[in-house]
XYZ file of C-alpha atoms in Angstrom:
749
model
C 41.179 -5.134 -48.379
C 43.562 -7.588 -46.554
C 47.060 -6.484 -47.141
C 49.212 -9.061 -45.201
C 49.163 -11.808 -42.609
C 52.239 -12.399 -40.275
C 52.607 -15.277 -37.939
C 55.172 -16.147 -35.388
C 55.549 -19.064 -33.129
C 51.774 -19.987 -34.133
C 51.362 -23.932 -34.382
C 53.706 -25.325 -37.131
C 54.992 -21.529 -38.057
C 57.736 -21.544 -35.760
C 59.517 -18.712 -37.452
C 58.185 -15.500 -38.496
C 56.308 -15.855 -41.796
C 54.503 -13.170 -43.870
C 51.919 -13.578 -46.460
C 51.243 -10.656 -48.869
C 47.612 -10.408 -50.312
C 48.029 -8.088 -53.474
C 45.090 -9.687 -55.480
C 41.672 -10.565 -55.102
C 42.122 -14.401 -55.305
C 45.187 -16.007 -53.517
C 45.570 -19.715 -53.272
C 47.590 -21.608 -50.645
C 48.611 -25.103 -51.719
C 50.750 -27.796 -50.295
C 50.796 -31.417 -49.276
C 48.774 -32.864 -46.617
C 50.197 -32.140 -43.163
C 52.314 -29.102 -44.489
C 50.646 -26.838 -42.157
C 48.597 -24.827 -44.912
C 45.364 -25.060 -42.707
C 47.064 -23.434 -39.948
C 46.888 -20.219 -41.948
C 43.103 -20.381 -42.000
C 43.469 -21.032 -38.118
C 45.823 -18.036 -37.802
C 42.841 -15.847 -39.276
C 40.511 -17.346 -36.761
C 42.930 -16.651 -33.854
C 43.786 -13.101 -34.714
C 40.205 -12.119 -35.196
C 39.149 -13.196 -31.700
C 38.199 -16.948 -31.788
C 37.809 -18.045 -28.195
C 37.157 -21.802 -28.954
C 40.474 -23.603 -28.943
C 38.435 -26.672 -30.195
C 37.543 -24.888 -33.320
C 41.282 -24.435 -34.042
C 42.059 -28.010 -33.237
C 43.304 -27.402 -29.665
C 42.467 -27.766 -26.133
C 43.754 -24.636 -24.473
C 45.678 -21.498 -25.493
C 49.211 -23.062 -24.923
C 48.319 -25.409 -27.915
C 48.433 -22.578 -30.340
C 52.156 -22.002 -29.569
C 55.069 -23.799 -31.223
C 55.986 -26.650 -29.006
C 59.493 -27.187 -30.323
C 61.290 -29.934 -32.357
C 64.654 -31.449 -32.907
C 66.113 -28.467 -34.583
C 63.932 -25.542 -33.383
C 63.348 -24.770 -29.686
C 59.708 -24.212 -28.515
C 58.385 -20.619 -28.433
C 57.290 -18.885 -25.221
C 54.398 -17.242 -27.095
C 52.493 -17.166 -30.548
C 51.766 -13.951 -32.339
C 49.562 -13.293 -35.128
C 49.106 -9.912 -37.066
C 47.056 -8.880 -39.970
C 47.059 -5.640 -41.793
C 44.023 -4.290 -43.433
C 43.722 -1.439 -45.948
C 41.707 1.532 -44.671
C 42.352 4.132 -47.317
C 38.572 4.246 -47.842
C 38.059 5.023 -44.405
C 36.067 1.847 -43.946
C 37.066 1.354 -40.261
C 36.062 4.669 -38.723
C 35.504 3.593 -35.007
C 39.106 2.840 -33.881
C 39.839 3.767 -30.313
C 40.924 7.250 -29.635
C 43.779 5.934 -27.533
C 45.482 4.521 -30.471
C 48.381 6.464 -32.147
C 47.235 7.859 -35.272
C 49.354 8.030 -38.561
C 49.485 10.867 -41.150
C 46.783 10.062 -43.608
C 45.571 11.333 -46.918
C 41.966 10.366 -45.974
C 40.603 12.816 -43.426
C 43.234 12.271 -40.871
C 42.056 8.557 -40.157
C 44.190 5.457 -40.367
C 45.372 4.279 -43.627
C 46.083 0.904 -42.116
C 44.208 -1.033 -39.496
C 46.776 -3.376 -37.698
C 45.065 -5.989 -35.607
C 47.437 -8.278 -33.398
C 46.913 -11.220 -30.906
C 49.343 -12.771 -28.697
C 49.076 -15.746 -26.442
C 51.596 -16.714 -23.745
C 52.534 -19.918 -22.226
C 50.405 -19.111 -19.141
C 47.377 -18.828 -21.334
C 47.046 -14.975 -21.152
C 46.005 -13.281 -24.324
C 46.779 -9.723 -25.398
C 45.134 -7.821 -28.127
C 46.168 -4.497 -29.818
C 44.868 -2.093 -32.500
C 47.507 -0.128 -34.364
C 49.926 -0.774 -31.560
C 47.580 0.286 -28.492
C 46.502 -2.458 -26.175
C 42.750 -2.984 -26.378
C 40.104 -5.344 -25.185
C 38.680 -8.249 -27.249
C 35.308 -6.365 -27.160
C 37.054 -3.442 -29.069
C 38.292 -5.777 -31.688
C 34.939 -7.567 -32.315
C 33.111 -4.099 -32.524
C 35.750 -2.825 -34.935
C 35.465 -5.896 -37.086
C 31.738 -6.114 -37.020
C 31.725 -2.760 -39.092
C 33.273 -4.779 -42.102
C 30.858 -7.730 -41.436
C 33.712 -9.721 -39.858
C 32.468 -11.812 -37.056
C 33.807 -14.305 -34.565
C 31.327 -16.934 -35.850
C 33.476 -17.181 -38.863
C 30.986 -17.462 -41.781
C 33.690 -15.806 -43.972
C 36.354 -18.407 -42.772
C 35.300 -22.225 -43.653
C 37.989 -24.431 -42.211
C 38.758 -27.889 -43.449
C 35.868 -30.325 -43.015
C 33.538 -27.153 -42.018
C 31.897 -26.661 -45.498
C 28.679 -28.030 -44.204
C 28.734 -26.442 -40.627
C 25.972 -24.252 -41.427
C 23.969 -27.101 -42.232
C 24.673 -29.312 -39.162
C 24.233 -26.371 -36.848
C 20.877 -26.066 -34.914
C 18.423 -23.393 -35.834
C 19.553 -21.070 -33.233
C 23.160 -21.399 -34.157
C 22.538 -20.974 -37.872
C 20.477 -17.773 -36.953
C 23.443 -16.469 -35.171
C 25.880 -17.245 -38.026
C 23.474 -15.477 -40.447
C 23.178 -12.472 -38.152
C 26.858 -12.409 -38.062
C 27.221 -12.382 -41.915
C 24.372 -9.650 -42.163
C 26.468 -7.440 -39.816
C 23.817 -7.497 -37.119
C 26.082 -8.655 -34.507
C 26.699 -5.091 -33.619
C 22.957 -4.794 -32.685
C 23.274 -7.847 -30.445
C 26.380 -6.284 -28.751
C 24.471 -3.046 -28.315
C 21.466 -4.913 -27.096
C 23.375 -7.128 -24.673
C 25.430 -3.960 -23.444
C 22.184 -2.071 -22.953
C 20.634 -5.128 -21.089
C 23.524 -5.322 -18.938
C 23.378 -1.493 -18.236
C 19.611 -1.976 -17.740
C 20.326 -4.686 -15.034
C 22.883 -2.639 -13.332
C 20.626 0.347 -13.508
C 17.766 -1.706 -11.922
C 20.079 -2.881 -9.379
C 21.307 0.747 -8.529
C 17.634 1.728 -8.377
C 17.060 -1.132 -5.688
C 20.151 0.103 -3.824
C 18.935 3.761 -3.956
C 15.455 2.774 -2.912
C 16.849 0.656 0.066
C 19.172 3.762 0.999
C 16.099 6.050 0.856
C 13.978 3.531 3.033
C 16.774 3.881 5.656
C 17.278 7.572 5.411
C 13.472 8.657 5.753
C 13.058 7.544 9.249
C 16.262 9.273 10.479
C 15.116 12.321 8.569
C 11.804 12.355 10.509
C 13.838 11.832 13.861
C 16.253 14.683 12.943
C 13.366 16.789 11.842
C 11.904 16.680 15.368
C 15.208 17.312 17.022
C 15.875 20.124 14.682
C 12.196 21.541 15.459
C 13.093 21.317 19.274
C 16.430 23.182 18.415
C 14.688 25.702 16.701
C 12.300 26.245 19.567
C 15.392 26.463 21.757
C 17.082 28.840 19.521
C 14.063 30.882 19.240
C 13.739 30.885 23.081
C 17.477 31.528 23.361
C 17.343 34.550 20.895
C 14.448 35.948 22.806
C 16.170 35.180 26.194
C 19.467 36.902 24.986
C 17.468 39.960 24.092
C 15.443 39.877 27.364
C 18.784 39.196 29.228
C 20.638 42.048 27.512
C 17.801 44.405 28.498
C 17.485 43.193 31.832
C 21.236 43.669 32.585
C 21.246 47.096 31.044
C 18.033 48.197 33.159
C 19.911 46.844 36.145
C 22.925 48.797 35.567
C 20.826 51.867 34.886
C 19.181 51.405 38.136
C 22.448 50.669 40.167
C 24.254 53.731 38.665
C 21.176 55.976 39.486
C 20.755 54.805 42.849
C 24.491 55.150 43.473
C 24.017 58.781 42.184
C 21.054 59.598 44.371
C 22.745 58.065 47.481
C 25.972 59.967 46.875
C 23.940 63.228 46.318
C 22.183 62.723 49.556
C 25.257 61.580 51.557
C 27.613 64.663 50.484
C 25.791 67.539 52.384
C 25.089 65.280 55.236
C 28.841 64.581 55.681
C 29.668 68.202 55.247
C 26.956 69.328 58.021
C 28.496 66.593 60.273
C 32.036 67.946 60.012
C 30.554 71.477 60.617
C 28.771 70.199 63.776
C 31.808 68.497 64.957
C 33.701 71.888 64.928
C 31.007 73.675 66.512
C 30.849 70.946 69.258
C 34.601 71.394 69.930
C 33.973 75.196 70.427
C 31.158 74.792 72.875
C 33.089 72.050 74.918
C 36.073 74.671 75.049
C 33.763 77.266 76.633
C 32.554 74.686 79.211
C 36.059 73.654 80.012
C 37.166 77.140 80.408
C 34.320 78.075 82.741
C 35.413 78.614 86.247
C 32.018 77.819 87.748
C 31.276 74.234 87.952
C 28.512 72.981 90.250
C 26.560 69.987 90.655
C 23.679 71.014 88.200
C 26.210 71.512 85.546
C 27.547 67.980 86.276
C 23.991 66.607 86.298
C 23.403 68.209 82.965
C 26.438 66.717 81.590
C 25.093 63.355 83.000
C 21.892 63.847 81.107
C 23.879 64.823 78.144
C 25.957 61.646 78.233
C 22.892 59.569 78.960
C 20.998 61.248 75.787
C 24.240 60.754 73.899
C 24.141 57.152 75.050
C 20.538 56.659 74.141
C 20.973 58.150 70.806
C 23.896 55.908 70.057
C 21.713 52.919 70.975
C 19.071 54.449 68.659
C 21.573 54.700 65.988
C 22.589 51.040 66.411
C 18.961 50.054 66.363
C 18.631 51.944 62.897
C 21.545 50.177 61.620
C 20.268 46.855 62.598
C 16.925 47.619 61.121
C 18.776 48.417 57.869
C 20.648 45.222 58.025
C 17.482 43.321 58.632
C 15.805 45.173 55.601
C 18.683 44.090 53.413
C 18.518 40.361 54.483
C 14.586 40.389 53.950
C 15.040 41.791 50.403
C 17.794 39.218 49.435
C 15.610 36.461 50.895
C 12.400 37.743 49.228
C 14.353 37.438 45.794
C 15.532 33.721 46.606
C 11.796 32.962 47.581
C 10.680 34.254 44.135
C 13.462 32.159 42.321
C 12.618 29.051 44.260
C 8.815 29.478 43.542
C 9.455 29.701 39.869
C 11.627 26.647 40.086
C 8.806 25.018 42.052
C 6.390 25.811 39.373
C 8.624 24.008 36.743
C 9.194 21.053 38.997
C 5.471 20.593 39.584
C 5.015 20.519 35.794
C 7.493 17.896 35.447
C 6.481 14.405 34.942
C 7.326 11.890 37.800
C 9.740 9.159 36.289
C 8.068 6.019 34.899
C 10.239 3.840 37.024
C 9.057 5.561 40.242
C 5.389 5.215 39.084
C 6.089 1.508 38.296
C 7.731 1.073 41.734
C 4.800 2.570 43.373
C 2.262 0.294 41.420
C 4.296 -2.770 42.603
C 4.184 -1.814 46.175
C 0.312 -0.828 46.063
C -0.279 -4.202 44.371
C 0.844 -5.768 47.692
C -2.052 -4.264 49.597
C -5.570 -5.365 49.604
C -7.352 -2.669 51.880
C -8.119 0.735 50.293
C -6.774 2.463 53.401
C -3.392 1.019 52.900
C -3.415 1.955 49.161
C -4.515 5.552 50.070
C -1.830 5.785 52.784
C 0.821 4.485 50.311
C -0.146 7.255 47.937
C -0.080 9.897 50.516
C 3.436 8.556 51.290
C 4.448 8.798 47.818
C 3.015 12.360 47.281
C 4.725 13.411 50.553
C 8.029 11.944 49.422
C 7.789 14.209 45.949
C 6.640 17.186 47.892
C 9.716 16.742 50.168
C 11.881 17.373 47.052
C 10.651 21.010 46.841
C 10.994 21.525 50.516
C 14.679 20.613 50.154
C 15.031 23.815 48.524
C 14.997 25.714 51.872
C 11.897 27.679 50.815
C 10.242 27.170 54.193
C 13.679 27.950 55.951
C 13.810 31.348 53.975
C 10.085 32.282 54.744
C 10.838 31.506 58.332
C 13.876 33.733 58.207
C 11.876 36.440 56.745
C 9.147 36.180 59.354
C 11.727 36.089 62.253
C 13.661 39.119 60.685
C 10.212 40.900 60.557
C 9.505 40.074 64.205
C 13.162 41.179 65.170
C 12.715 44.461 63.269
C 9.352 45.066 65.175
C 11.411 44.524 68.472
C 13.852 47.019 67.517
C 11.279 49.593 66.380
C 9.614 48.956 69.890
C 13.127 49.721 71.532
C 13.381 52.775 69.430
C 10.046 54.167 70.587
C 11.149 53.371 74.368
C 14.428 55.210 73.598
C 12.456 58.224 71.962
C 10.192 58.227 75.179
C 13.262 58.176 77.454
C 14.966 61.010 75.424
C 11.733 63.089 75.761
C 11.855 62.486 79.724
C 15.613 63.461 79.720
C 14.990 66.434 77.464
C 12.290 67.665 80.001
C 14.445 66.959 82.864
C 17.440 68.586 81.170
C 15.162 71.740 80.417
C 14.275 72.090 84.052
C 17.758 71.976 85.206
C 18.951 74.261 82.592
C 16.154 76.826 83.395
C 17.166 76.809 86.985
C 20.778 77.695 86.240
C 20.283 79.804 83.047
C 20.183 82.886 85.086
C 23.372 82.066 86.738
C 25.325 80.932 83.693
C 24.348 82.821 80.798
C 27.574 82.013 78.787
C 27.857 78.409 79.934
C 24.142 78.136 79.348
C 24.622 79.041 75.762
C 27.555 76.756 75.314
C 25.607 73.898 76.822
C 22.616 74.755 74.767
C 24.931 74.815 71.654
C 26.390 71.341 72.829
C 22.964 69.791 73.441
C 21.662 71.105 69.940
C 24.831 70.314 68.134
C 24.856 66.846 69.687
C 21.226 66.195 68.757
C 22.020 67.406 65.206
C 25.136 65.378 65.062
C 23.156 62.267 66.413
C 20.603 62.777 63.748
C 22.995 63.402 61.032
C 24.939 60.387 62.035
C 21.799 58.202 61.914
C 20.894 59.524 58.538
C 24.468 58.815 57.362
C 24.403 55.256 58.968
C 21.046 54.744 57.163
C 22.530 55.920 53.826
C 25.490 53.761 54.211
C 23.342 50.939 54.847
C 21.475 51.688 51.669
C 24.872 51.802 49.919
C 25.603 48.248 51.425
C 22.439 46.893 50.227
C 23.070 48.413 46.812
C 26.592 46.701 46.840
C 24.706 43.443 47.415
C 22.437 44.031 44.483
C 25.465 44.894 42.338
C 27.294 41.748 43.297
C 24.098 39.850 42.467
C 23.846 41.612 39.020
C 27.679 40.713 38.428
C 26.761 37.130 39.232
C 23.795 37.309 36.617
C 26.390 38.353 33.905
C 28.634 35.440 34.700
C 25.550 33.121 34.540
C 24.312 34.409 31.385
C 27.661 34.060 29.996
C 27.787 30.325 30.925
C 24.204 29.786 29.623
C 24.143 32.037 26.460
C 27.788 32.753 25.668
C 29.278 35.917 24.364
C 25.814 36.896 22.889
C 24.995 38.832 26.072
C 28.051 40.930 26.143
C 27.976 44.598 24.962
C 24.788 45.347 26.773
C 26.310 48.427 28.189
C 26.067 50.130 24.769
C 22.219 49.476 24.529
C 20.091 52.579 24.795
C 17.234 51.975 27.291
C 15.238 54.021 29.966
C 15.017 53.348 33.570
C 12.116 51.428 34.957
C 10.286 51.631 38.303
C 10.936 49.084 41.082
C 7.703 47.216 40.194
C 8.688 46.480 36.791
C 12.138 45.415 37.795
C 10.704 42.686 39.813
C 8.247 41.436 37.329
C 11.116 41.411 34.697
C 13.305 39.474 37.270
C 10.695 36.835 37.593
C 10.083 36.481 33.844
C 13.761 36.070 33.282
C 13.954 33.135 35.766
C 10.837 31.442 34.075
C 12.540 31.752 30.628
C 15.915 30.270 32.093
C 13.980 27.355 33.580
C 12.219 26.801 29.970
C 15.574 26.971 28.271
C 17.098 24.382 30.732
C 14.060 22.155 30.227
C 14.503 22.156 26.312
C 18.146 21.629 26.776
C 19.946 24.644 26.339
C 22.867 23.034 24.363
C 23.713 24.440 21.114
C 22.017 22.454 18.347
C 24.227 23.476 15.431
C 25.602 19.956 14.883
C 22.087 18.547 14.917
C 20.888 21.244 12.370
C 23.949 20.621 10.221
C 23.395 16.683 10.331
C 19.738 17.189 9.465
C 20.560 19.561 6.392
C 23.258 17.093 5.245
C 20.822 14.083 5.637
C 18.053 16.015 3.747
C 20.574 17.040 0.952
C 21.599 13.470 0.684
C 18.023 12.181 0.432
C 17.381 14.975 -2.163
C 20.676 13.656 -4.155
C 19.270 10.148 -3.786
C 15.770 11.103 -4.979
C 17.342 12.888 -8.034
C 19.676 10.096 -8.746
C 16.642 7.781 -8.371
C 14.791 9.849 -10.963
C 17.810 9.873 -13.312
C 18.234 6.082 -12.728
C 14.553 5.521 -13.739
C 14.780 7.882 -16.682
C 18.046 5.994 -17.613
C 16.225 2.668 -17.403
C 13.268 3.788 -19.245
C 15.787 5.074 -22.113
C 17.493 1.719 -22.023
C 14.267 -0.249 -22.192
C 13.164 1.939 -25.252
C 16.726 1.475 -26.822
C 16.627 -2.386 -26.480
C 13.016 -2.472 -27.911
C 14.338 -0.274 -30.863
C 17.236 -2.591 -31.293
C 15.198 -5.592 -31.178
C 12.733 -4.275 -33.638
C 15.499 -3.044 -35.897
C 17.300 -6.410 -35.649
C 14.171 -8.315 -36.533
C 13.387 -6.121 -39.426
C 16.940 -6.297 -40.798
C 17.351 -9.899 -39.968
C 14.082 -10.775 -41.979
C 15.023 -8.472 -44.942
C 18.436 -10.006 -45.108
C 16.995 -13.570 -45.119
C 14.975 -12.559 -48.062
C 18.039 -11.271 -49.878
C 20.018 -14.399 -49.020
C 16.982 -16.527 -50.260
C 17.110 -14.897 -53.749
C 20.932 -15.521 -54.134
C 20.806 -18.900 -52.360
C 18.257 -20.117 -54.819
C 20.277 -18.793 -57.843
C 23.345 -20.664 -56.641
C 21.480 -23.755 -55.761
C 19.901 -23.800 -59.231
C 23.410 -23.139 -60.792
C 24.937 -26.149 -58.828
C 22.184 -28.574 -59.321
C 20.616 -27.559 -62.460
C 17.249 -26.723 -60.918
C 15.288 -27.424 -57.747
C 14.383 -25.270 -54.830
C 16.386 -23.746 -51.932
C 14.912 -21.403 -49.150
C 15.676 -20.138 -45.569
C 12.839 -20.126 -43.372
C 12.450 -18.071 -39.989
C 11.051 -20.671 -37.511
C 10.161 -20.780 -33.761
C 12.073 -23.447 -31.706
C 9.508 -25.753 -29.953
C 10.130 -26.900 -26.563
C 8.061 -29.349 -24.317
C 7.304 -29.246 -20.687
C 5.229 -31.183 -18.144
C 2.446 -29.047 -16.824
C -0.806 -29.253 -15.158
C -0.046 -32.079 -12.731
C -2.286 -32.982 -9.760
C -1.489 -35.196 -6.736
C -3.450 -38.407 -5.940
C -2.991 -41.165 -3.704
C -0.600 -42.992 -5.986
C 1.359 -39.946 -6.809
C 1.421 -37.382 -9.726
C -1.218 -37.801 -12.575
C -1.903 -35.327 -15.445
C -4.922 -33.135 -15.114
C -5.549 -33.273 -18.749
C -5.420 -36.212 -20.990
C -2.220 -35.099 -22.615
C 0.553 -34.718 -20.171
C 3.198 -33.411 -22.585
C 2.264 -29.983 -24.086
C 4.279 -27.951 -26.794
C 5.415 -24.277 -26.188
C 7.032 -22.000 -28.600
C 10.541 -21.192 -27.841
C 13.379 -19.026 -29.494
C 13.553 -18.000 -33.083
C 15.967 -19.862 -35.472
C 16.770 -20.474 -39.081
C 15.630 -23.766 -40.883
C 16.756 -24.803 -44.474
C 14.401 -26.263 -46.913
C 15.707 -27.766 -50.134
C 14.252 -29.643 -53.086
C 16.526 -31.431 -55.694
C 15.324 -31.575 -59.245
C 14.273 -35.043 -60.273
C 14.387 -36.378 -56.773
C 11.822 -36.596 -54.026
C 14.090 -35.101 -51.487
C 12.988 -32.092 -49.416
C 15.109 -32.262 -46.234
C 18.847 -31.776 -45.419
C 18.984 -35.220 -43.748
C 18.235 -36.817 -47.050
C 21.231 -35.340 -48.997
C 24.404 -37.150 -49.894
C 27.684 -35.749 -48.818
C 28.457 -34.168 -52.282
C 24.959 -32.757 -52.169
C 25.483 -31.349 -48.726
C 28.746 -29.832 -49.810
C 27.214 -28.078 -52.768
C 24.186 -27.048 -50.745
C 26.386 -25.516 -48.150
C 28.618 -23.654 -50.774
C 25.723 -22.159 -52.413
C 24.395 -20.904 -49.135
C 27.814 -19.627 -47.928
C 28.328 -17.769 -51.171
C 24.796 -16.549 -51.099
C 25.346 -14.951 -47.656
C 28.761 -13.512 -48.798
C 27.109 -11.910 -51.744
C 24.223 -10.126 -49.685
C 26.473 -8.543 -47.222
C 30.097 -9.133 -48.461
C 32.979 -9.202 -45.983
C 36.260 -7.798 -47.118
C 37.822 -11.291 -47.379
C 36.691 -14.900 -47.318
C 38.918 -17.867 -46.506
C 37.987 -21.302 -47.819
C 39.891 -24.226 -46.628
C 39.545 -27.211 -49.058
C 35.681 -26.679 -49.361
C 35.996 -27.891 -52.832
C 37.559 -31.232 -51.828
C 34.552 -33.421 -52.585
C 33.835 -31.893 -55.941
C 33.971 -33.597 -59.106
C 35.344 -32.076 -62.293
C 31.972 -30.613 -63.595
C 31.174 -29.166 -60.228
C 34.690 -27.727 -59.694
C 33.985 -25.683 -62.826
C 30.904 -24.289 -61.401
C 32.636 -23.846 -58.073
C 35.385 -21.810 -59.824
C 32.861 -19.652 -61.608
C 31.183 -18.941 -58.197
C 34.529 -18.125 -56.877
C 35.120 -15.405 -59.661
C 31.790 -13.932 -59.185
C 32.531 -13.893 -55.238
C 36.026 -12.094 -55.946
C 34.201 -9.121 -57.206
C 32.814 -8.159 -53.859
C 35.493 -9.914 -51.536
C 39.075 -10.812 -51.466
C 39.447 -14.735 -51.420
C 42.225 -16.890 -49.808
C 41.748 -20.406 -51.083
C 43.465 -23.408 -49.483
C 42.811 -26.155 -51.990
C 44.246 -29.359 -53.880
C 41.789 -28.595 -56.710
C 43.289 -27.756 -59.986
C 40.255 -25.938 -61.298
C 40.301 -23.782 -58.105
C 44.131 -23.007 -58.491
C 43.562 -21.963 -62.154
C 41.279 -19.164 -60.782
C 44.018 -17.579 -58.330
C 46.236 -14.665 -59.193
C 48.874 -15.470 -56.544
C 49.692 -18.977 -55.350
C 51.717 -19.545 -52.241
C 53.119 -23.241 -51.418
C 53.484 -24.432 -47.942
C 56.053 -27.163 -47.282
C 57.401 -28.617 -44.070
C 60.912 -29.995 -43.620
C 62.129 -32.739 -41.094
C 62.265 -30.124 -38.370
C 58.361 -30.012 -38.482
C 58.396 -26.138 -39.172
C 56.069 -24.939 -41.958
C 57.658 -22.878 -44.461
C 56.293 -20.505 -47.311
C 57.143 -20.066 -51.031
C 55.542 -18.452 -53.983
C 55.232 -20.750 -57.083
C 53.788 -20.865 -60.295
C 50.542 -22.565 -61.319
C 52.337 -25.680 -62.835
C 54.346 -26.085 -59.649
C 51.441 -25.823 -57.512
C 49.573 -28.530 -59.464
C 52.680 -30.537 -58.990
C 52.894 -29.939 -55.333
C 49.503 -31.003 -54.568
C 49.714 -34.452 -56.203
């Protein structure tokens, strides 16, 4: 139920004015031009009317009091209505609104709708003090069958608006009256959501079309990374094992050499002491003859030759160390050559060769050019010093053989010296027993010392070669750290057994091959590539799921739209049938007979089709150029007056049109009653007899809807419980006063 209307700064109501509606029928009267029709327009305004023309204006600013001689203009217009909601009729208020204490299930006892328009044209709507959208107001009012089309608000001169409207507009008015607008809003909202969803589907599909090729590319890269990581993992394990076995080998070899060297060192020190004792005996001997000096000369010569022999042994040891190092480098270079030979010659070089060959006609020149090309690329391998290393090994082997031949010569000479020495010694043996023993000891000790020294030198050379291998091993650790990172560390704690020399060399060659393969694959860490691939796949999966959700949502919206259209169609046709029953009843009451009925029809449109070109222009293919097509659905009104051959609206007089529109409007209101109906001088054209019928219809309608009547009609006034009078002074401001029936009649005259 409508409780009150409050206007301030709206049109002629410059000052705050409040109308209380405590009865079912309230009449508003006053002289022409007093502003009483502005009350009806205030209702239109606050209920969300967007057409300024329907409120006798051009823009929003026209709704604001523009000032007068005594009252200055307002900056804004404000209209507020209060609706009773103790029956919880309005149940869908925004949850953002501030709730009052209520006796009805905690809902609002009152619904307060307010609209304000400012000078700049801006509008503001509020529900129970909370700012809302126009959409929120419309959806709320649709629950009470109050729509923007205003079938429940008939302004001055618009009584026959439903008759003059086209079939489409008429259908919208009836849908509004039947409370079907909510379905239209839901359908339109669902259609917008569907359009947005379909656009989102296109965008998601477009994104997936862009992502899929990138995923394929990333997948290939990740597979390469996985192969690299697999090889890296294998290489780490292999590298650790190799380093550990090399460590075991070096430690064991060191232990063996030290074990071998220790007794020789002790023996050498013992021989040195024995030699000193023997030399002391010779020095103390009184007999020194030429034979002894000769023996000493032989001894010195033997010593010298043995020293030369020892030097040769040391040189041979150095040569063997260099040969071993060069052989390792040769193996590494050969492994690299295998990798280089398997590489593809760059396309640019091939293209260059093709261009150069194309310049020659003779086959011999082409063959020569190809040989030059092959020789050029073979030179790349020769630049790695492989030939130089092999030549170096060959030369070292030749030099070793020379040294070995010299050693044989020295051994031969030593034998000769030994033979000569024995001859001299035997000749003087009898003469110098003591010296002979000493000399014998010196010679023996010298020989043993020379042999021990040679063995020690050989052992020291082995230690030197082992030191080179140890340095190579440490360099491998550094290279492994650069290539594989910290993963190779901690190999010292691995438990492995020693391998023989043959297996060591084979493992070394396999390690070099694996390092080359890793470098060819690109040994860089592929964590970022894998991360990007994973993130891209996850995004694609997300988009796929989103696409599925969007398609499901679109399907649901299509089903909902279809259901809404079906429900709208069913309820609309059912509502039209109900209206027809009441419309006919009221029509017969107003005219004393006749027929009146609403019919659902299809709008017909015409279009030109099936045109062909000829020499002179367009000509129709068929004999009939214009063909009819079925358009949108609408409502047509068929009437038949008693005792007259009139069956169309266009044949009705002004009074007959008024009576017909009143009958239809009242019928619509009876079928789906709004909480209130506002009639602005809809009875102006009625005579006394029809005014009484109109009054009876008003009283009938007041049983289901609250009525606000703006009228000059005495009969209409007599049916009102409360009468408000509207006056206007010299200042042009409308004012309100409550008057009795007799006063109202006098005011309107």
